[in-house]
Amino acid sequence: MSRIETIGDATLYLGDCREILPTLGKVDALVTDPPYGLGDWNNRGSNAGGPFDSEVTQAWDKPITAEHIALMRAASKHQIIWGGNYFGDLLPRTKQMFVWNKLIRGMHFNDCEIAWCSQFREACRVFDYSPASAEKKEHPTQKPLALMRWCISKIPNCESVIDPFMGSGTTGVAAVNLGHRFTGIEIDPGYFDIACRRIDDATKRPDMFVQLEKRAAEIQDALDLPVSK
Ligand SMILES: C[S@@+](CC[C@H](N)C(=O)[O-])C[C@H]1O[C@@H](n2cnc3c(N)ncnc32)[C@H](O)[C@@H]1O
């Protein structure tokens, strides 16, 4: 491990998650978007030489292994793992999946993406969101912030979140926005720096709605009032 940055309630590690995860305590939820290994996949499949090639044959896009899965599950109580369809053979059976419906059809990219969830709720859920949003893209496979906020908000009793494949830090920004502690790990120094900057910005500009909800909960606790649903 070559760097650790502490930014508010976030701790960010530059290094290989296989080395760092076993040194950390267990958190409430692991929410991640690991490399799907699409370089390998495309080179074998009908996409070879296609429009995805330049994007996915990145040095970091090595498919994850059973070792990664075991480390991720040991490090957290609940897990949401995007790309679960690419490595379903490595994951235990589940009833619950999350689907990101991109609302666009017939393009060269997928109509939807799928996350494998450890069973903390039973039903599958769909999030409708167009990738053609105005969000600035700083990583080739950057997930929309709204998507990561949505899936974190589905986890019961969640106070701490880890993303061992942090990329540009979208999960971290969402976790910080929602008032959770965050741990991020990224192996690429360039993406690590981007994640540090984005999470620092999010820490300096807390989400007003979440802050108001927190304050209301504190006042309710102090006055010992029943929580309104
Ligand atoms: C699919 S991208 C994540 C993108 C992220 N969701 C975002 O919104 O920016 C996966 C990331 O995992 C990183 N990575 C790959 N192998 C890793 C490892 N062993 N340890 C830590 N990070 C790793 C890659 O450098 C890449 O940035």
Tab-separated table of C-alpha atoms and ligand atoms in Angstrom:
chain	number	residue	atom	x	y	z
A	1	MET	CA	0.000	0.000	0.000
A	2	SER	CA	1.505	3.332	-0.959
A	3	ARG	CA	-0.942	5.978	0.381
A	4	ILE	CA	-3.774	6.468	2.869
A	5	GLU	CA	-5.903	9.623	2.794
A	6	THR	CA	-8.429	10.566	5.474
A	7	ILE	CA	-11.100	12.993	4.256
A	8	GLY	CA	-13.854	13.700	6.790
A	9	ASP	CA	-15.461	10.306	7.533
A	10	ALA	CA	-13.797	8.685	4.522
A	11	THR	CA	-10.555	6.677	4.491
A	12	LEU	CA	-9.073	6.040	1.065
A	13	TYR	CA	-6.331	3.521	0.315
A	14	LEU	CA	-4.153	3.493	-2.780
A	15	GLY	CA	-3.261	-0.153	-3.408
A	16	ASP	CA	-4.473	-3.667	-4.183
A	17	CYS	CA	-7.717	-4.581	-2.417
A	18	ARG	CA	-6.521	-8.193	-2.010
A	19	GLU	CA	-3.803	-6.922	0.332
A	20	ILE	CA	-5.805	-4.171	2.056
A	21	LEU	CA	-9.222	-5.808	2.677
A	22	PRO	CA	-7.900	-8.444	5.142
A	23	THR	CA	-6.362	-5.673	7.283
A	24	LEU	CA	-9.694	-3.830	7.778
A	25	GLY	CA	-12.587	-4.406	10.176
A	26	LYS	CA	-16.045	-5.474	8.976
A	27	VAL	CA	-18.384	-2.733	7.659
A	28	ASP	CA	-22.161	-2.687	7.163
A	29	ALA	CA	-22.155	-2.747	3.376
A	30	LEU	CA	-19.849	-3.354	0.455
A	31	VAL	CA	-21.088	-1.554	-2.656
A	32	THR	CA	-18.869	-1.970	-5.671
A	33	ASP	CA	-18.450	-2.088	-9.410
A	34	PRO	CA	-15.426	-4.338	-9.973
A	35	PRO	CA	-13.661	-4.882	-13.302
A	36	TYR	CA	-15.912	-7.117	-15.421
A	37	GLY	CA	-13.063	-8.550	-17.508
A	38	LEU	CA	-14.814	-7.421	-20.680
A	39	GLY	CA	-11.500	-7.217	-22.487
A	40	ASP	CA	-11.204	-10.986	-22.188
A	41	TRP	CA	-14.906	-11.394	-22.864
A	42	ASN	CA	-14.928	-9.229	-25.989
A	43	ASN	CA	-11.788	-10.793	-27.340
A	44	ARG	CA	-13.557	-14.138	-27.121
A	45	GLY	CA	-16.974	-12.933	-28.244
A	46	SER	CA	-18.728	-11.093	-31.014
A	47	ASN	CA	-17.584	-7.662	-29.754
A	48	ALA	CA	-13.925	-8.250	-30.647
A	49	GLY	CA	-12.721	-5.197	-32.518
A	50	GLY	CA	-16.071	-3.506	-31.833
A	51	PRO	CA	-16.840	-0.139	-30.306
A	52	PHE	CA	-16.195	-1.368	-26.748
A	53	ASP	CA	-12.648	-2.457	-27.415
A	54	SER	CA	-10.745	0.735	-26.656
A	55	GLU	CA	-12.779	1.311	-23.526
A	56	VAL	CA	-12.575	-2.098	-21.946
A	57	THR	CA	-9.187	-3.524	-22.838
A	58	GLN	CA	-7.705	-1.361	-20.060
A	59	ALA	CA	-4.813	-2.760	-18.050
A	60	TRP	CA	-7.013	-2.845	-14.929
A	61	ASP	CA	-9.909	-4.688	-16.519
A	62	LYS	CA	-8.882	-8.124	-15.290
A	63	PRO	CA	-11.840	-10.320	-14.299
A	64	ILE	CA	-12.241	-10.754	-10.568
A	65	THR	CA	-11.742	-14.169	-8.999
A	66	ALA	CA	-13.166	-16.305	-6.187
A	67	GLU	CA	-10.441	-14.828	-3.947
A	68	HIS	CA	-11.809	-11.280	-4.470
A	69	ILE	CA	-15.363	-12.455	-3.743
A	70	ALA	CA	-14.338	-14.266	-0.534
A	71	LEU	CA	-12.414	-11.199	0.705
A	72	MET	CA	-15.308	-8.850	-0.122
A	73	ARG	CA	-17.866	-11.027	1.675
A	74	ALA	CA	-15.640	-11.381	4.742
A	75	ALA	CA	-15.214	-7.591	4.933
A	76	SER	CA	-18.922	-6.698	5.066
A	77	LYS	CA	-22.343	-7.665	6.355
A	78	HIS	CA	-24.231	-6.914	3.091
A	79	GLN	CA	-22.981	-6.715	-0.480
A	80	ILE	CA	-24.141	-5.079	-3.712
A	81	ILE	CA	-21.853	-6.123	-6.570
A	82	TRP	CA	-22.487	-4.565	-9.989
A	83	GLY	CA	-21.722	-6.771	-12.976
A	84	GLY	CA	-22.951	-9.840	-11.069
A	85	ASN	CA	-24.093	-11.357	-14.372
A	86	TYR	CA	-20.480	-11.566	-15.596
A	87	PHE	CA	-19.286	-13.629	-12.632
A	88	GLY	CA	-22.461	-15.364	-11.487
A	89	ASP	CA	-20.494	-18.621	-11.311
A	90	LEU	CA	-18.407	-17.147	-8.459
A	91	LEU	CA	-21.326	-15.825	-6.394
A	92	PRO	CA	-23.764	-17.699	-4.144
A	93	ARG	CA	-27.393	-18.046	-5.229
A	94	THR	CA	-29.614	-15.081	-4.428
A	95	LYS	CA	-33.192	-14.031	-4.994
A	96	GLN	CA	-32.307	-10.383	-5.095
A	97	MET	CA	-30.822	-8.415	-7.969
A	98	PHE	CA	-30.840	-4.702	-8.695
A	99	VAL	CA	-31.275	-3.575	-12.306
A	100	TRP	CA	-30.186	-0.244	-13.732
A	101	ASN	CA	-32.500	0.392	-16.696
A	102	LYS	CA	-30.636	2.858	-18.937
A	103	LEU	CA	-33.868	3.877	-20.737
A	104	ILE	CA	-32.070	3.757	-24.081
A	105	ARG	CA	-32.459	0.877	-26.523
A	106	GLY	CA	-30.517	-0.518	-29.442
A	107	MET	CA	-27.187	1.237	-28.808
A	108	HIS	CA	-23.814	-0.583	-28.727
A	109	PHE	CA	-23.904	-0.631	-24.902
A	110	ASN	CA	-26.178	-2.727	-22.647
A	111	ASP	CA	-29.829	-1.698	-22.199
A	112	CYS	CA	-29.370	-2.414	-18.489
A	113	GLU	CA	-26.815	-3.440	-15.866
A	114	ILE	CA	-27.319	-5.938	-13.079
A	115	ALA	CA	-26.074	-5.994	-9.487
A	116	TRP	CA	-25.916	-9.153	-7.401
A	117	CYS	CA	-27.170	-8.469	-3.854
A	118	SER	CA	-26.696	-10.518	-0.735
A	119	GLN	CA	-30.234	-10.974	0.511
A	120	PHE	CA	-31.022	-8.025	2.760
A	121	ARG	CA	-34.418	-7.452	1.098
A	122	GLU	CA	-36.055	-10.133	-0.967
A	123	ALA	CA	-37.408	-8.377	-4.003
A	124	CYS	CA	-35.580	-7.409	-7.196
A	125	ARG	CA	-35.668	-3.655	-7.824
A	126	VAL	CA	-35.227	-1.547	-10.951
A	127	PHE	CA	-33.753	1.943	-11.158
A	128	ASP	CA	-34.632	3.961	-14.277
A	129	TYR	CA	-31.927	6.434	-15.231
A	130	SER	CA	-30.473	7.584	-18.520
A	131	PRO	CA	-26.641	7.519	-18.754
A	132	ALA	CA	-26.934	10.607	-20.969
A	133	SER	CA	-27.061	12.813	-17.848
A	134	ALA	CA	-24.976	15.934	-17.447
A	135	GLU	CA	-22.556	14.269	-14.988
A	136	LYS	CA	-18.882	14.841	-15.794
A	137	LYS	CA	-17.192	11.512	-16.668
A	138	GLU	CA	-13.745	11.048	-15.155
A	139	HIS	CA	-13.517	7.248	-15.467
A	140	PRO	CA	-14.387	5.103	-18.529
A	141	THR	CA	-16.846	2.994	-16.507
A	142	GLN	CA	-18.032	5.660	-14.069
A	143	LYS	CA	-21.422	4.833	-12.527
A	144	PRO	CA	-24.063	7.581	-12.165
A	145	LEU	CA	-24.080	9.158	-8.710
A	146	ALA	CA	-27.892	8.851	-8.563
A	147	LEU	CA	-27.624	5.067	-9.107
A	148	MET	CA	-25.093	4.582	-6.304
A	149	ARG	CA	-27.143	6.743	-3.923
A	150	TRP	CA	-30.247	4.744	-4.773
A	151	CYS	CA	-28.661	1.359	-4.095
A	152	ILE	CA	-26.933	2.443	-0.859
A	153	SER	CA	-30.237	3.861	0.403
A	154	LYS	CA	-31.829	0.390	0.023
A	155	ILE	CA	-29.487	-1.194	2.616
A	156	PRO	CA	-31.057	-1.501	6.079
A	157	ASN	CA	-29.273	0.012	9.108
A	158	CYS	CA	-26.316	1.108	7.029
A	159	GLU	CA	-23.755	3.423	8.620
A	160	SER	CA	-20.534	2.300	6.948
A	161	VAL	CA	-19.792	1.501	3.296
A	162	ILE	CA	-16.718	0.119	1.536
A	163	ASP	CA	-15.850	0.074	-2.175
A	164	PRO	CA	-12.681	-1.970	-2.852
A	165	PHE	CA	-12.735	-1.043	-6.599
A	166	MET	CA	-13.367	2.650	-6.097
A	167	GLY	CA	-12.380	4.040	-9.535
A	168	SER	CA	-13.252	7.742	-9.587
A	169	GLY	CA	-14.992	7.442	-6.189
A	170	THR	CA	-18.691	7.569	-7.141
A	171	THR	CA	-19.706	5.145	-4.353
A	172	GLY	CA	-17.756	7.310	-1.904
A	173	VAL	CA	-19.469	10.518	-3.015
A	174	ALA	CA	-22.879	8.801	-2.651
A	175	ALA	CA	-21.986	7.399	0.801
A	176	VAL	CA	-20.723	10.775	2.042
A	177	ASN	CA	-23.834	12.504	0.623
A	178	LEU	CA	-25.961	10.072	2.628
A	179	GLY	CA	-23.990	10.737	5.821
A	180	HIS	CA	-22.235	7.318	5.996
A	181	ARG	CA	-18.641	6.455	6.856
A	182	PHE	CA	-16.758	5.365	3.738
A	183	THR	CA	-13.681	3.265	2.985
A	184	GLY	CA	-12.362	3.179	-0.573
A	185	ILE	CA	-9.559	1.229	-2.237
A	186	GLU	CA	-8.169	1.942	-5.715
A	187	ILE	CA	-5.078	0.507	-7.375
A	188	ASP	CA	-4.581	3.187	-10.047
A	189	PRO	CA	-2.911	6.392	-8.754
A	190	GLY	CA	-4.631	8.624	-11.352
A	191	TYR	CA	-8.134	7.400	-10.465
A	192	PHE	CA	-7.204	7.481	-6.764
A	193	ASP	CA	-6.420	11.209	-7.043
A	194	ILE	CA	-9.736	11.852	-8.835
A	195	ALA	CA	-11.615	9.950	-6.095
A	196	CYS	CA	-9.834	11.961	-3.362
A	197	ARG	CA	-10.854	15.231	-5.030
A	198	ARG	CA	-14.482	14.189	-5.636
A	199	ILE	CA	-14.933	12.875	-2.064
A	200	ASP	CA	-13.273	15.985	-0.630
A	201	ASP	CA	-15.733	18.157	-2.624
A	202	ALA	CA	-18.671	16.050	-1.376
A	203	THR	CA	-17.465	16.387	2.228
A	204	LYS	CA	-17.285	20.163	1.879
A	205	ARG	CA	-20.765	20.366	0.332
A	206	PRO	CA	-22.974	18.081	2.429
A	207	ASP	CA	-26.403	17.227	1.068
A	208	MET	CA	-28.814	19.688	2.768
A	209	PHE	CA	-31.750	17.269	2.660
A	210	VAL	CA	-29.752	14.527	4.416
A	211	GLN	CA	-28.461	17.044	6.983
A	212	LEU	CA	-32.033	18.169	7.736
A	213	GLU	CA	-33.173	14.535	8.126
A	214	LYS	CA	-30.270	13.867	10.525
A	215	ARG	CA	-31.037	16.999	12.555
A	216	ALA	CA	-34.738	16.048	12.734
A	217	ALA	CA	-33.781	12.570	13.991
A	218	GLU	CA	-31.500	14.129	16.655
A	219	ILE	CA	-34.282	16.453	17.824
A	220	GLN	CA	-36.738	13.541	17.896
A	221	ASP	CA	-34.251	11.534	19.998
A	222	ALA	CA	-33.673	14.453	22.356
A	223	LEU	CA	-37.411	14.998	22.852
A	224	ASP	CA	-38.047	11.248	22.951
A	225	LEU	CA	-40.767	11.580	20.290
A	226	PRO	CA	-42.004	8.617	18.187
A	227	VAL	CA	-40.313	8.561	14.751
A	228	SER	CA	-42.784	9.517	11.978
A	229	LYS	CA	-42.814	7.202	8.922
B	1	LIG	C1	-15.205	-0.639	-13.029
B	1	LIG	S1	-14.017	0.425	-12.343
B	1	LIG	C2	-14.927	1.291	-11.078
B	1	LIG	C3	-15.519	2.594	-11.566
B	1	LIG	C4	-16.300	3.295	-10.467
B	1	LIG	N1	-17.551	2.625	-10.199
B	1	LIG	C5	-16.562	4.750	-10.806
B	1	LIG	O1	-17.745	5.187	-10.774
B	1	LIG	O2	-15.621	5.472	-11.127
B	1	LIG	C6	-13.014	-0.673	-11.425
B	1	LIG	C7	-11.789	-0.035	-10.783
B	1	LIG	O3	-11.129	-1.034	-9.993
B	1	LIG	C8	-9.730	-0.761	-9.979
B	1	LIG	N2	-9.042	-2.014	-9.626
B	1	LIG	C9	-8.797	-3.097	-10.408
B	1	LIG	N3	-8.175	-4.061	-9.717
B	1	LIG	C10	-8.045	-3.586	-8.433
B	1	LIG	C11	-7.496	-4.131	-7.231
B	1	LIG	N4	-6.973	-5.374	-7.208
B	1	LIG	N5	-7.518	-3.391	-6.108
B	1	LIG	C12	-8.060	-2.122	-6.127
B	1	LIG	N6	-8.574	-1.548	-7.243
B	1	LIG	C13	-8.580	-2.278	-8.379
B	1	LIG	C14	-9.457	-0.267	-11.402
B	1	LIG	O4	-8.275	0.523	-11.459
B	1	LIG	C15	-10.745	0.511	-11.738
B	1	LIG	O5	-10.563	1.900	-11.524
